[in-house]
CSV table of C-alpha atoms and ligand atoms in Angstrom, one decimal:
chain,number,residue,atom,x,y,z
A,26,MET,CA,37.7,-11.9,27.0
A,27,ALA,CA,39.4,-11.4,23.8
A,28,ALA,CA,41.1,-8.2,24.0
A,29,LEU,CA,38.6,-5.4,23.2
A,30,ASN,CA,39.5,-3.3,20.5
A,31,LEU,CA,36.5,-0.4,20.2
A,32,ALA,CA,36.9,0.6,16.7
A,33,ARG,CA,35.9,-2.7,15.7
A,34,LEU,CA,33.0,-3.0,17.9
A,35,ILE,CA,31.7,0.4,16.7
A,36,THR,CA,32.4,-0.6,12.8
A,37,ALA,CA,31.2,-3.9,13.4
A,38,ALA,CA,27.7,-2.3,15.4
A,39,ALA,CA,27.5,0.2,12.8
A,40,ASP,CA,27.7,-2.3,9.8
A,41,THR,CA,24.7,-4.7,11.6
A,42,ILE,CA,22.6,-1.7,11.8
A,43,ALA,CA,22.9,-0.5,8.4
A,44,ALA,CA,22.7,-3.9,6.7
A,45,HIS,CA,19.2,-4.3,9.1
A,46,ALA,CA,18.0,-0.8,8.9
A,47,GLU,CA,15.1,-1.9,6.8
A,48,GLU,CA,14.0,-5.2,8.5
A,49,LEU,CA,13.7,-2.5,11.4
A,50,THR,CA,11.2,-0.2,10.0
A,51,ALA,CA,9.5,-2.9,8.9
A,52,LEU,CA,9.2,-4.1,12.6
A,53,ASP,CA,8.3,-0.4,13.8
A,54,GLN,CA,5.8,0.1,10.8
A,55,ALA,CA,3.7,-3.0,11.9
A,56,ILE,CA,3.0,-1.8,15.6
A,57,GLY,CA,4.9,1.6,15.8
A,58,ASP,CA,5.9,4.8,13.7
A,59,GLY,CA,8.0,2.8,11.1
A,60,ASP,CA,11.4,4.8,12.6
A,61,HIS,CA,13.4,2.6,14.4
A,62,GLY,CA,15.6,1.7,11.7
A,63,LEU,CA,16.7,5.2,10.6
A,64,ASN,CA,16.6,6.1,14.2
A,65,MET,CA,19.2,3.7,15.0
A,66,LYS,CA,21.2,3.9,11.6
A,67,ARG,CA,21.5,7.8,11.8
A,68,GLY,CA,22.6,7.4,15.5
A,69,PHE,CA,25.0,4.4,14.7
A,70,GLU,CA,26.5,6.1,11.5
A,71,ALA,CA,27.0,9.4,14.4
A,72,VAL,CA,28.8,7.2,16.0
A,73,ARG,CA,31.1,5.5,13.3
A,74,ALA,CA,31.8,9.1,12.1
A,75,GLU,CA,33.5,9.7,15.3
A,76,ALA,CA,34.9,6.5,16.5
A,77,GLU,CA,38.6,7.5,16.2
A,78,VAL,CA,37.7,9.7,19.0
A,79,PHE,CA,36.0,7.4,20.8
A,80,SER,CA,38.1,4.5,20.7
A,81,ALA,CA,41.3,6.8,22.1
A,82,LYS,CA,39.6,7.4,25.1
A,83,PRO,CA,40.0,4.9,28.0
A,84,LEU,CA,37.2,2.4,27.9
A,85,PRO,CA,34.6,4.0,30.5
A,86,GLU,CA,35.0,7.3,28.7
A,87,ALA,CA,34.6,6.2,25.6
A,88,LEU,CA,31.3,4.4,26.5
A,89,LYS,CA,30.0,7.2,28.5
A,90,ALA,CA,30.9,9.6,25.4
A,91,ILE,CA,28.9,6.9,22.7
A,92,GLY,CA,25.9,7.1,25.3
A,93,THR,CA,25.8,10.6,25.0
A,94,LYS,CA,25.9,10.7,21.6
A,95,LEU,CA,23.3,8.1,20.9
A,96,VAL,CA,20.8,10.3,22.6
A,97,MET,CA,22.2,13.0,20.6
A,98,THR,CA,21.0,11.2,17.5
A,99,VAL,CA,19.2,8.3,17.6
A,100,GLY,CA,15.8,9.8,18.9
A,101,GLY,CA,12.3,8.7,19.2
A,102,ALA,CA,12.1,6.7,23.1
A,103,SER,CA,14.9,4.6,21.6
A,104,GLY,CA,17.7,7.0,21.8
A,105,PRO,CA,17.2,8.1,25.2
A,106,LEU,CA,17.2,3.8,26.5
A,107,PHE,CA,20.2,3.2,24.3
A,108,GLY,CA,22.1,6.3,25.2
A,109,THR,CA,21.3,5.8,29.3
A,110,LEU,CA,22.5,1.8,28.8
A,111,PHE,CA,25.9,3.0,27.4
A,112,MET,CA,26.4,5.5,29.7
A,113,ALA,CA,25.6,3.0,33.0
A,114,LEU,CA,27.9,1.2,31.0
A,115,GLY,CA,30.6,3.4,31.0
A,116,LYS,CA,30.1,4.8,34.6
A,117,GLU,CA,30.3,1.0,36.2
A,118,ILE,CA,32.7,-0.7,33.5
A,119,SER,CA,36.4,-0.7,34.6
A,120,ALA,CA,39.2,0.4,32.2
A,121,GLU,CA,40.4,-3.1,31.3
A,122,PRO,CA,37.0,-4.8,32.6
A,123,ASP,CA,37.0,-8.7,33.2
A,124,ARG,CA,33.8,-10.8,32.9
A,125,ALA,CA,32.7,-10.1,36.1
A,126,ASN,CA,32.9,-6.5,35.8
A,127,LEU,CA,31.4,-6.4,32.2
A,128,THR,CA,28.2,-8.8,33.6
A,129,ALA,CA,28.1,-6.4,36.9
A,130,ALA,CA,28.6,-3.0,34.7
A,131,PHE,CA,25.7,-4.7,32.2
A,132,GLY,CA,23.2,-5.8,35.1
A,133,LYS,CA,23.6,-1.8,36.5
A,134,ALA,CA,23.1,-0.4,33.0
A,135,ILE,CA,19.9,-2.3,32.5
A,136,GLU,CA,18.7,-1.3,36.2
A,137,ALA,CA,19.3,2.4,34.7
A,138,VAL,CA,17.5,1.9,31.3
A,139,ALA,CA,14.5,0.3,33.8
A,140,ALA,CA,14.2,3.2,35.5
A,141,ARG,CA,14.8,5.8,32.8
A,142,GLY,CA,12.0,3.9,30.7
A,143,LYS,CA,10.0,3.1,34.0
A,144,SER,CA,9.5,-0.6,32.3
A,145,GLN,CA,10.2,-4.1,33.8
A,146,ILE,CA,10.6,-7.3,31.9
A,147,GLY,CA,7.6,-8.8,29.8
A,148,GLN,CA,6.5,-5.5,28.3
A,149,LYS,CA,8.1,-6.2,25.1
A,150,THR,CA,10.6,-3.8,24.8
A,151,MET,CA,14.5,-3.9,24.6
A,152,LEU,CA,14.3,-5.1,27.8
A,153,ASP,CA,13.0,-8.5,27.3
A,154,VAL,CA,16.4,-9.3,25.2
A,155,LEU,CA,18.8,-7.4,27.7
A,156,GLN,CA,17.6,-9.0,30.9
A,157,PRO,CA,18.4,-12.9,29.3
A,158,VAL,CA,21.4,-12.0,28.4
A,159,HIS,CA,22.7,-10.5,31.6
A,160,ASP,CA,21.3,-13.7,32.8
A,161,ALA,CA,23.1,-15.7,30.5
A,162,LEU,CA,26.1,-13.8,31.0
A,163,LEU,CA,26.0,-14.8,34.5
A,164,GLN,CA,25.6,-18.1,34.4
A,165,GLY,CA,28.4,-18.2,32.4
A,166,LYS,CA,27.3,-19.3,28.5
A,167,THR,CA,30.0,-19.2,26.0
A,168,ALA,CA,29.3,-16.6,23.2
A,169,PRO,CA,27.7,-18.4,20.9
A,170,GLU,CA,25.0,-19.3,23.4
A,171,ILE,CA,24.6,-15.4,24.5
A,172,ALA,CA,23.9,-14.6,20.6
A,173,ASP,CA,21.8,-17.2,20.2
A,174,ILE,CA,19.6,-16.6,23.7
A,175,ALA,CA,19.6,-12.6,22.3
A,176,ASP,CA,18.0,-14.0,19.2
A,177,ALA,CA,15.3,-16.3,20.8
A,178,ALA,CA,14.5,-13.6,23.7
A,179,ALA,CA,13.3,-11.3,20.9
A,180,GLU,CA,11.5,-14.1,19.0
A,181,ALA,CA,10.5,-14.3,22.4
A,182,THR,CA,8.5,-10.8,22.5
A,183,VAL,CA,6.2,-11.5,19.5
A,184,PRO,CA,3.3,-13.1,22.0
A,185,MET,CA,3.6,-10.3,24.1
A,186,LYS,CA,1.5,-7.9,24.4
A,187,ALA,CA,3.3,-4.3,24.5
A,188,LEU,CA,2.6,-3.0,27.7
A,189,ARG,CA,5.6,0.2,27.3
A,190,GLY,CA,6.2,2.5,24.4
A,191,ARG,CA,3.9,3.5,21.1
A,192,ALA,CA,3.5,-0.3,20.4
A,193,SER,CA,1.3,0.1,23.9
A,194,PHE,CA,-1.0,2.2,22.1
A,195,LEU,CA,-2.7,-0.7,20.1
A,196,GLY,CA,-3.3,-2.6,23.3
A,197,ASP,CA,-3.8,-6.7,22.1
A,198,ARG,CA,-3.2,-6.0,18.4
A,199,SER,CA,0.7,-5.1,19.2
A,200,ILE,CA,0.2,-9.1,20.2
A,201,GLY,CA,2.4,-11.2,17.3
A,202,HIS,CA,4.8,-9.1,15.8
A,203,MET,CA,8.5,-9.0,17.2
A,204,ASP,CA,9.3,-5.8,19.3
A,205,ALA,CA,11.7,-3.7,17.2
A,206,GLY,CA,13.9,-2.4,20.3
A,207,ALA,CA,14.5,-6.5,20.8
A,208,ARG,CA,15.5,-7.2,17.7
A,209,SER,CA,18.1,-4.0,17.3
A,210,THR,CA,19.2,-5.2,21.0
A,211,ALA,CA,19.4,-8.8,19.7
A,212,LEU,CA,21.4,-7.6,16.9
A,213,LEU,CA,23.9,-5.9,18.8
A,214,VAL,CA,24.0,-8.6,20.9
A,215,ARG,CA,25.3,-10.9,18.5
A,216,THR,CA,27.9,-8.3,16.9
A,217,ILE,CA,29.3,-7.2,20.1
A,218,VAL,CA,30.1,-11.1,21.2
A,219,GLU,CA,30.9,-12.3,18.3
A,220,THR,CA,33.2,-9.5,17.4
A,221,LEU,CA,34.8,-9.8,20.6
A,222,GLU,CA,35.3,-13.8,20.1
A,223,GLY,CA,37.0,-12.9,17.1
A,224,GLN,CA,34.1,-14.7,14.8
A,225,PRO,CA,32.7,-14.0,11.5
B,159,LIG,P1,9.5,5.5,19.2
B,159,LIG,O1,8.9,4.7,20.2
B,159,LIG,O2,9.5,7.2,19.8
B,159,LIG,O3,9.2,5.6,17.6
B,159,LIG,P2,12.0,3.8,18.2
B,159,LIG,O4,11.1,3.3,17.3
B,159,LIG,O5,13.0,4.2,17.8
B,159,LIG,O6,10.9,5.2,19.1
B,159,LIG,O7,12.1,2.8,19.5
B,159,LIG,C1,11.2,2.2,19.2
B,159,LIG,C2,11.5,1.0,20.7
B,159,LIG,O8,11.8,1.4,22.5
B,159,LIG,C3,10.3,-0.2,21.0
B,159,LIG,O9,10.6,-1.6,20.2
B,159,LIG,C4,11.1,-0.8,22.6
B,159,LIG,O10,11.9,-1.7,22.3
B,159,LIG,C5,11.4,0.6,23.0
B,159,LIG,N1,10.8,1.1,23.7
B,159,LIG,C6,10.6,2.1,24.1
B,159,LIG,N2,9.6,2.6,25.1
B,159,LIG,C7,10.4,1.9,26.5
B,159,LIG,C8,10.1,2.1,27.7
B,159,LIG,N3,9.4,2.7,28.5
B,159,LIG,N4,11.2,1.2,28.2
B,159,LIG,C9,12.1,0.1,27.2
B,159,LIG,N5,12.4,0.2,25.9
B,159,LIG,C10,10.9,1.5,25.4
B,160,LIG,MG1,9.4,4.4,16.1
């Protein structure tokens, strides 16, 4: 794995979320309340504003602090869930992670999100992207493969019926739309793996 430059990762993630905020909002408008783009943008801009503070910390502390910031600023259902993801990642990761440690820590972080959301794979949520990405890490997939797997996993939420979150209130009418949180997760996964690999 390439050297981890946290400031660069934060900038890239915040740029991606800002560039796709309207798309995320549109997805959430179809089967939710239309705030996911703004929620994510608010949170990642808050993280960007303190990028120097975060990147001065050892990686585990930085991830915990980013998670806390996301809980405080994203709001909605997704804020505590993304916050939990980063906080749990920070709890499990080592200061200079290799792929094995990153994979194990990511697995634990997904378990924490599932526990927090009382959710599991197949319910049309961010977990439907997180879990395949973890599987891909376990299988030794390359960064471009992982980014494509994340996109395909988000796409695969289209025919699912939502069983968690606001979209679940729609029942069968949630079918035929991509889950907004799955899309934002896939966007973040692509940004992170491409930034780590030094790709565009
Ligand atoms: P809200 O639903 O409160 O408006 P957002 O629009 O920011 O919050 O986020 C919605 C996203 O959060 C969904 O698209 C879904 O991916 C995710 N989500 C909602 N509830 C859960 C849950 N219980 N478990 C996992 N993910 C969830
Ligand atoms: Mg919403």
